[in-house]
Structures are given as C-alpha cells and as structure tokens.
Amino acid sequence: MSLRVELSHTVNCQDVVKIARDACHVILRVYHSKAESWNVEHKADDSPLTRADKDANAVICDGLARIAPHIPIVSEENQQVAYETRKGYQYSWCVDPLDGTKEFLKRNGQFTVNIALLHGSHPVLGVVAVPVDGTVYWAVKGKGAFVQRRGQEAQRLQCAEVDMSRSGLVVVASASHLTPETQEFVAQLQAPTFQQMGSSLKLLMVAEGMAHVYPRLAPTCEWDTAAAHTIVEEAGGCVLQAGLCDSKGKLLEDWKAALAKQTSVQYNKESALNPYFVVYGRKSQSILA
C-alpha cells in the first residue's frame, strides 16, 4: 500500500542571491585575516581546503535548507550521497561554496561562490558571486541572465556572437599552459587572442560577451560549472560535451566526435566528474569549425 505525494514549492532566485552574498561575507572574513589562521588542509585528491570553504558551506547549506527544506543539497564539501539515492532526485542543489580555493590561497581574487538548482540532470537556476568585488551573476531557465556589480543596477547578460571561421576570436585559456587537446582545438581558429581567469569566472566571461569560447579539455566537477552553466545558456550560449574522461582526467573518447554531437553537459550523474567541454557564445551558424 502506498500514497503518491507531490510537493509544489517556489524558489525565489533573490533568496539564493542573498545566501550567496552571506557566504561571500564569511569568506572575506577569512580572506582578510592572517594566512596562518586559514587552517589549510588537503583532501584525498590533494586539492586544498580552508576554513573559508567550511564556513561558507555551512552558511549556504543552512540558508538553502531554510528556503527549500525538501530539496537535497549536493556540495563539494559535504559527505557525498550514494548515486542509488541521488538518481531519484527530481530537484537538487549543486554547490561549490568556494570555487577556486587555489586562487584564494594566492590572494588574487579570482574565486567564486557557486549555487545551482538542478531539475533532474540539467541546471535551471544558477547564482555565482564574487566575494572580492561584490559582483553577483544569476539566471533562471527561460527568464534570462543578469549581473549586478556593487553599487549598480542589475544588467541583462548576452553572449557575443560566435562564428568559428572568423579571425580574432577571444579564447579563455592560458596560451602557455594548453593541454594537447586544447592546442588541437585552438589550432582550428584563425589568429585567436587569449584571456586568463580563475574558477567559474571563465564561463562567465563567455556569458558577459568578453570572450567567444572557452575550451575546457581537462577535468572538472559538476559543482565547478553547474551554476555558471545556467547563466551561459540564459545569455544565449551553450556548454557542450567534448569527451568523457576517467577519474585521473584521461580522455576516454575522441573529443571532436563527442563535440560534434552538440550535447549539453549533464549533472547529477553517477560520477561528479564532468566530461571535457567547450563553452560557446551565441552561435551565428554551426558553432563547429
């Protein structure tokens, strides 16, 4: 004997923006303190973890539980839930409380707070906040993408138009630190220029129209991209799969063939590891070279 229960709930994006801002405040308290008080640890994958990551995670998880207590939270800094449980999630939060901890440790300001709401395997709401300068980006599926800088009104985002045959496209990548696959991708372009940035800010450069394309032919995790993914899509761009990789980041299929399928990156998978991917701005024709 069973009873089917369906819940209806409205999530206000500005409530999530406030939670992200609150997380920024606790991150900055740590950021502006003495480095020896940051309590730096290293996780199993050797990635760094600080007091700022933990404090921000607590603020975000508490805030999301308050505004939507029935929606489960998947965070980089929480104990991971078994896929047998997660695969049944209709909605779930995907959180990186401090994306770019290595940038935080360098004190270069290029780190973010990432909060996404997933509907099944696709993000439908995304908020990315930049603690150091107070900028917040957000988007809701079907309702556009926006940015608000400190002391300014919110502005709608629109990706730049992308024609892969055009000369001088702006690529988000380090010209001096390209993987072989990225070198191969860039070789298709005519006289590209390069911009460097840390954390999810790389995707947001495409969403803002400051760059045309961001090839990420190297490993990332779902919480690194889910929030910014929504913002890119609502600004008119796309985030396309470019080949599955294993836990060590080794490519398992031909990236060109995978990219040609023009399949969006998916979330809440059995593994939190993203495939390789390419972020494009607004396409003027086929985005593939």
Short mmCIF file of C-alpha atoms in Angstrom, two decimals:
data_model
loop_
_atom_site.label_atom_id
_atom_site.label_comp_id
_atom_site.label_asym_id
_atom_site.label_seq_id
_atom_site.Cartn_x
_atom_site.Cartn_y
_atom_site.Cartn_z
CA MET A 1 0.00 0.00 0.00
CA SER A 2 1.43 3.41 -0.94
CA LEU A 3 0.42 7.03 -1.27
CA ARG A 4 1.74 9.30 -4.02
CA VAL A 5 2.74 12.70 -2.65
CA GLU A 6 3.57 15.65 -4.90
CA LEU A 7 5.02 18.86 -3.47
CA SER A 8 4.89 22.30 -5.06
CA HIS A 9 7.35 24.95 -4.00
CA THR A 10 8.54 28.28 -5.41
CA VAL A 11 12.22 29.17 -5.13
CA ASN A 12 12.89 32.91 -5.28
CA CYS A 13 16.19 33.46 -7.06
CA GLN A 14 16.89 36.58 -4.99
CA ASP A 15 16.74 34.45 -1.84
CA VAL A 16 19.56 32.36 -3.31
CA VAL A 17 21.45 35.53 -4.26
CA LYS A 18 21.24 36.66 -0.62
CA ILE A 19 22.59 33.30 0.57
CA ALA A 20 25.49 33.62 -1.86
CA ARG A 21 26.21 37.14 -0.59
CA ASP A 22 26.14 35.90 3.00
CA ALA A 23 28.67 33.22 2.04
CA CYS A 24 30.86 35.91 0.47
CA HIS A 25 30.90 37.80 3.78
CA VAL A 26 32.22 34.83 5.76
CA ILE A 27 34.77 34.05 3.05
CA LEU A 28 36.08 37.62 3.16
CA ARG A 29 36.44 37.49 6.93
CA VAL A 30 38.87 34.64 6.47
CA TYR A 31 40.48 36.14 3.34
CA HIS A 32 41.38 39.35 5.16
CA SER A 33 42.72 37.56 8.23
CA LYS A 34 46.26 36.27 8.69
CA ALA A 35 47.03 33.33 6.38
CA GLU A 36 48.21 31.18 9.29
CA SER A 37 44.62 31.21 10.61
CA TRP A 38 43.16 29.77 7.40
CA ASN A 39 43.53 26.16 8.62
CA VAL A 40 44.62 24.86 5.22
CA GLU A 41 44.15 21.13 4.71
CA HIS A 42 44.50 18.87 1.68
CA LYS A 43 41.76 16.48 0.60
CA ALA A 44 42.26 12.97 -0.80
CA ASP A 45 42.74 14.38 -4.31
CA ASP A 46 45.34 16.82 -2.92
CA SER A 47 43.09 19.83 -3.55
CA PRO A 48 43.23 22.46 -0.78
CA LEU A 49 40.51 23.09 1.80
CA THR A 50 40.39 26.11 4.10
CA ARG A 51 38.30 27.48 6.94
CA ALA A 52 36.65 29.74 4.36
CA ASP A 53 35.39 26.71 2.38
CA LYS A 54 33.90 25.18 5.53
CA ASP A 55 32.36 28.41 6.87
CA ALA A 56 30.81 29.28 3.50
CA ASN A 57 29.45 25.76 3.12
CA ALA A 58 27.72 25.99 6.50
CA VAL A 59 26.11 29.32 5.59
CA ILE A 60 24.91 28.04 2.21
CA CYS A 61 23.56 24.72 3.47
CA ASP A 62 21.74 26.41 6.35
CA GLY A 63 20.28 29.02 4.01
CA LEU A 64 19.12 26.57 1.35
CA ALA A 65 17.58 24.29 3.98
CA ARG A 66 15.64 27.27 5.28
CA ILE A 67 14.19 28.40 1.92
CA ALA A 68 13.61 24.90 0.47
CA PRO A 69 13.82 22.25 3.22
CA HIS A 70 12.67 19.40 0.97
CA ILE A 71 15.33 19.90 -1.76
CA PRO A 72 18.50 17.87 -1.11
CA ILE A 73 21.89 19.58 -1.21
CA VAL A 74 24.93 18.16 -3.01
CA SER A 75 28.00 20.17 -2.07
CA GLU A 76 31.67 19.62 -2.75
CA GLU A 77 32.29 19.94 0.98
CA ASN A 78 29.51 17.61 2.20
CA GLN A 79 29.68 13.85 2.51
CA GLN A 80 28.67 12.54 -0.90
CA VAL A 81 25.30 10.82 -1.21
CA ALA A 82 25.20 7.42 -2.95
CA TYR A 83 24.01 7.51 -6.56
CA GLU A 84 21.31 4.96 -5.77
CA THR A 85 19.73 7.70 -3.66
CA ARG A 86 20.63 10.70 -5.84
CA LYS A 87 19.35 9.26 -9.10
CA GLY A 88 15.81 9.64 -7.76
CA TYR A 89 16.19 13.36 -7.08
CA GLN A 90 13.69 15.42 -9.05
CA TYR A 91 15.33 18.64 -7.87
CA SER A 92 18.63 19.10 -6.04
CA TRP A 93 21.10 21.82 -5.20
CA CYS A 94 24.65 21.62 -6.59
CA VAL A 95 27.03 23.77 -4.55
CA ASP A 96 30.67 24.80 -4.54
CA PRO A 97 31.00 27.10 -1.53
CA LEU A 98 34.39 28.36 -2.67
CA ASP A 99 35.30 27.64 -6.26
CA GLY A 100 38.95 28.44 -6.81
CA THR A 101 40.50 27.69 -3.43
CA LYS A 102 43.94 27.73 -5.06
CA GLU A 103 43.19 31.27 -6.27
CA PHE A 104 42.03 32.15 -2.75
CA LEU A 105 45.38 30.95 -1.39
CA LYS A 106 47.18 33.12 -3.96
CA ARG A 107 45.02 36.08 -2.84
CA ASN A 108 44.33 37.06 -6.46
CA GLY A 109 40.56 37.48 -6.00
CA GLN A 110 39.61 35.03 -8.77
CA PHE A 111 37.32 32.76 -6.75
CA THR A 112 33.56 32.45 -6.52
CA VAL A 113 30.56 31.07 -4.65
CA ASN A 114 28.56 28.72 -6.91
CA ILE A 115 24.96 27.65 -6.23
CA ALA A 116 22.84 25.82 -8.82
CA LEU A 117 19.41 24.25 -8.70
CA LEU A 118 19.15 21.13 -10.84
CA HIS A 119 15.97 19.69 -12.32
CA GLY A 120 16.97 16.10 -12.92
CA SER A 121 20.22 16.31 -14.86
CA HIS A 122 20.04 19.94 -16.01
CA PRO A 123 20.60 23.22 -14.12
CA VAL A 124 17.59 25.55 -14.11
CA LEU A 125 18.79 28.24 -11.69
CA GLY A 126 22.31 29.47 -11.12
CA VAL A 127 23.94 32.05 -8.86
CA VAL A 128 27.65 32.90 -8.93
CA ALA A 129 29.00 35.51 -6.52
CA VAL A 130 32.48 37.05 -6.50
CA PRO A 131 33.43 37.84 -2.89
CA VAL A 132 36.27 40.28 -3.54
CA ASP A 133 34.42 42.79 -5.73
CA GLY A 134 30.81 42.07 -4.73
CA THR A 135 29.64 41.15 -8.24
CA VAL A 136 26.78 38.64 -8.44
CA TYR A 137 25.56 36.79 -11.53
CA TRP A 138 22.27 34.89 -11.68
CA ALA A 139 19.93 33.22 -14.12
CA VAL A 140 16.67 31.27 -14.13
CA LYS A 141 15.68 29.00 -17.01
CA GLY A 142 13.56 30.89 -19.50
CA LYS A 143 13.93 34.22 -17.68
CA GLY A 144 17.36 35.46 -18.75
CA ALA A 145 20.75 36.01 -17.14
CA PHE A 146 21.82 39.05 -15.14
CA VAL A 147 24.80 40.62 -13.43
CA GLN A 148 24.85 43.18 -10.65
CA ARG A 149 28.04 44.95 -9.67
CA ARG A 150 28.43 46.69 -6.34
CA GLY A 151 26.50 49.99 -6.28
CA GLN A 152 24.93 49.43 -9.72
CA GLU A 153 21.61 48.26 -11.12
CA ALA A 154 21.33 44.72 -12.45
CA GLN A 155 22.07 44.36 -16.17
CA ARG A 156 20.97 41.62 -18.55
CA LEU A 157 23.75 39.47 -20.00
CA GLN A 158 24.15 38.50 -23.62
CA CYS A 159 26.88 36.36 -25.12
CA ALA A 160 28.88 37.64 -28.06
CA GLU A 161 28.05 36.11 -31.42
CA VAL A 162 30.38 33.26 -32.40
CA ASP A 163 31.44 32.49 -35.95
CA MET A 164 34.21 29.90 -35.77
CA SER A 165 35.51 30.89 -39.19
CA ARG A 166 36.13 34.47 -38.10
CA SER A 167 39.60 35.75 -37.27
CA GLY A 168 40.48 37.08 -33.82
CA LEU A 169 38.08 35.16 -31.60
CA VAL A 170 38.73 35.64 -27.88
CA VAL A 171 39.50 32.33 -26.17
CA VAL A 172 39.50 31.81 -22.40
CA ALA A 173 42.68 29.80 -21.86
CA SER A 174 46.31 30.24 -20.98
CA ALA A 175 48.34 30.37 -24.19
CA SER A 176 51.33 28.98 -22.29
CA HIS A 177 49.52 26.14 -20.47
CA LEU A 178 47.46 24.34 -23.10
CA THR A 179 46.72 20.61 -22.93
CA PRO A 180 47.36 18.72 -26.21
CA GLU A 181 43.60 18.59 -26.81
CA THR A 182 43.25 22.33 -26.22
CA GLN A 183 46.16 23.01 -28.55
CA GLU A 184 44.35 20.94 -31.18
CA PHE A 185 41.13 22.91 -30.62
CA VAL A 186 42.88 26.29 -30.78
CA ALA A 187 44.71 25.25 -33.97
CA GLN A 188 41.32 25.35 -35.73
CA LEU A 189 40.97 29.07 -35.03
CA GLN A 190 42.32 31.99 -37.03
CA ALA A 191 44.59 34.33 -35.04
CA PRO A 192 42.79 33.91 -31.70
CA THR A 193 43.56 36.07 -28.70
CA PHE A 194 43.74 34.66 -25.18
CA GLN A 195 42.32 35.72 -21.82
CA GLN A 196 43.10 34.04 -18.50
CA MET A 197 40.82 33.80 -15.48
CA GLY A 198 40.31 31.54 -12.47
CA SER A 199 37.33 29.49 -11.21
CA SER A 200 33.86 29.68 -12.82
CA LEU A 201 34.69 33.22 -13.93
CA LYS A 202 35.95 31.63 -17.15
CA LEU A 203 32.43 30.57 -18.14
CA LEU A 204 31.09 33.95 -17.09
CA MET A 205 33.49 35.73 -19.45
CA VAL A 206 31.60 33.98 -22.26
CA ALA A 207 28.22 34.84 -20.69
CA GLU A 208 29.24 38.52 -20.50
CA GLY A 209 30.40 38.61 -24.11
CA MET A 210 34.01 39.27 -23.08
CA ALA A 211 35.11 36.01 -24.71
CA HIS A 212 33.73 33.90 -27.54
CA VAL A 213 34.75 30.41 -26.49
CA TYR A 214 36.17 28.52 -23.52
CA PRO A 215 37.56 25.06 -24.29
CA ARG A 216 37.92 23.05 -21.07
CA LEU A 217 39.60 19.92 -22.33
CA ALA A 218 40.70 18.90 -18.86
CA PRO A 219 38.92 17.56 -15.74
CA THR A 220 36.39 19.50 -13.65
CA CYS A 221 33.49 18.51 -11.36
CA GLU A 222 29.78 19.25 -11.54
CA TRP A 223 29.81 21.86 -8.76
CA ASP A 224 32.51 23.79 -10.65
CA THR A 225 30.21 24.50 -13.60
CA ALA A 226 26.51 23.93 -12.85
CA ALA A 227 25.67 27.46 -11.67
CA ALA A 228 27.61 29.24 -14.43
CA HIS A 229 26.20 26.76 -16.98
CA THR A 230 22.70 28.15 -16.41
CA ILE A 231 23.97 31.71 -16.76
CA VAL A 232 25.74 30.94 -20.05
CA GLU A 233 22.64 29.29 -21.50
CA GLU A 234 20.32 32.10 -20.47
CA ALA A 235 22.76 34.60 -22.00
CA GLY A 236 22.43 32.75 -25.30
CA GLY A 237 25.42 30.41 -25.20
CA CYS A 238 25.91 26.70 -24.64
CA VAL A 239 28.11 24.27 -22.71
CA LEU A 240 28.76 21.20 -24.85
CA GLN A 241 30.31 17.86 -24.01
CA ALA A 242 33.69 17.14 -25.60
CA GLY A 243 34.51 13.64 -24.41
CA LEU A 244 34.25 11.55 -21.25
CA CYS A 245 37.31 11.20 -19.05
CA ASP A 246 38.31 8.89 -16.21
CA SER A 247 38.98 9.79 -12.56
CA LYS A 248 42.55 10.77 -13.45
CA GLY A 249 41.40 13.05 -16.24
CA LYS A 250 42.39 10.76 -19.11
CA LEU A 251 40.19 11.23 -22.17
CA LEU A 252 38.19 8.08 -23.00
CA GLU A 253 36.84 9.04 -26.42
CA ASP A 254 37.61 11.24 -29.38
CA TRP A 255 36.85 14.78 -28.25
CA LYS A 256 36.00 16.01 -31.76
CA ALA A 257 33.43 13.26 -32.30
CA ALA A 258 31.90 13.94 -28.87
CA LEU A 259 31.72 17.68 -29.51
CA ALA A 260 30.11 17.14 -32.92
CA LYS A 261 27.08 15.61 -31.19
CA GLN A 262 26.38 19.04 -29.65
CA THR A 263 25.16 17.51 -26.39
CA SER A 264 24.84 19.72 -23.32
CA VAL A 265 26.82 18.81 -20.20
CA GLN A 266 24.64 16.80 -17.78
CA TYR A 267 24.56 16.78 -13.97
CA ASN A 268 23.68 14.55 -11.01
CA LYS A 269 25.47 11.67 -12.73
CA GLU A 270 26.88 8.61 -11.01
CA SER A 271 30.27 10.32 -11.02
CA ALA A 272 30.60 14.01 -10.15
CA LEU A 273 33.35 14.31 -12.76
CA ASN A 274 32.39 16.41 -15.76
CA PRO A 275 33.28 15.39 -19.29
CA TYR A 276 35.63 17.65 -21.19
CA PHE A 277 33.54 20.51 -22.55
CA VAL A 278 33.53 23.66 -24.66
CA VAL A 279 31.59 26.82 -23.80
CA TYR A 280 30.43 28.84 -26.79
CA GLY A 281 28.78 32.23 -27.03
CA ARG A 282 25.74 32.93 -29.19
CA LYS A 283 26.10 30.95 -32.39
CA SER A 284 25.61 32.66 -35.73
CA GLN A 285 25.64 29.34 -37.59
CA SER A 286 27.06 25.89 -36.86
CA ILE A 287 29.46 26.52 -34.00
CA LEU A 288 31.72 23.69 -35.02
CA ALA A 289 34.76 24.55 -37.10
#
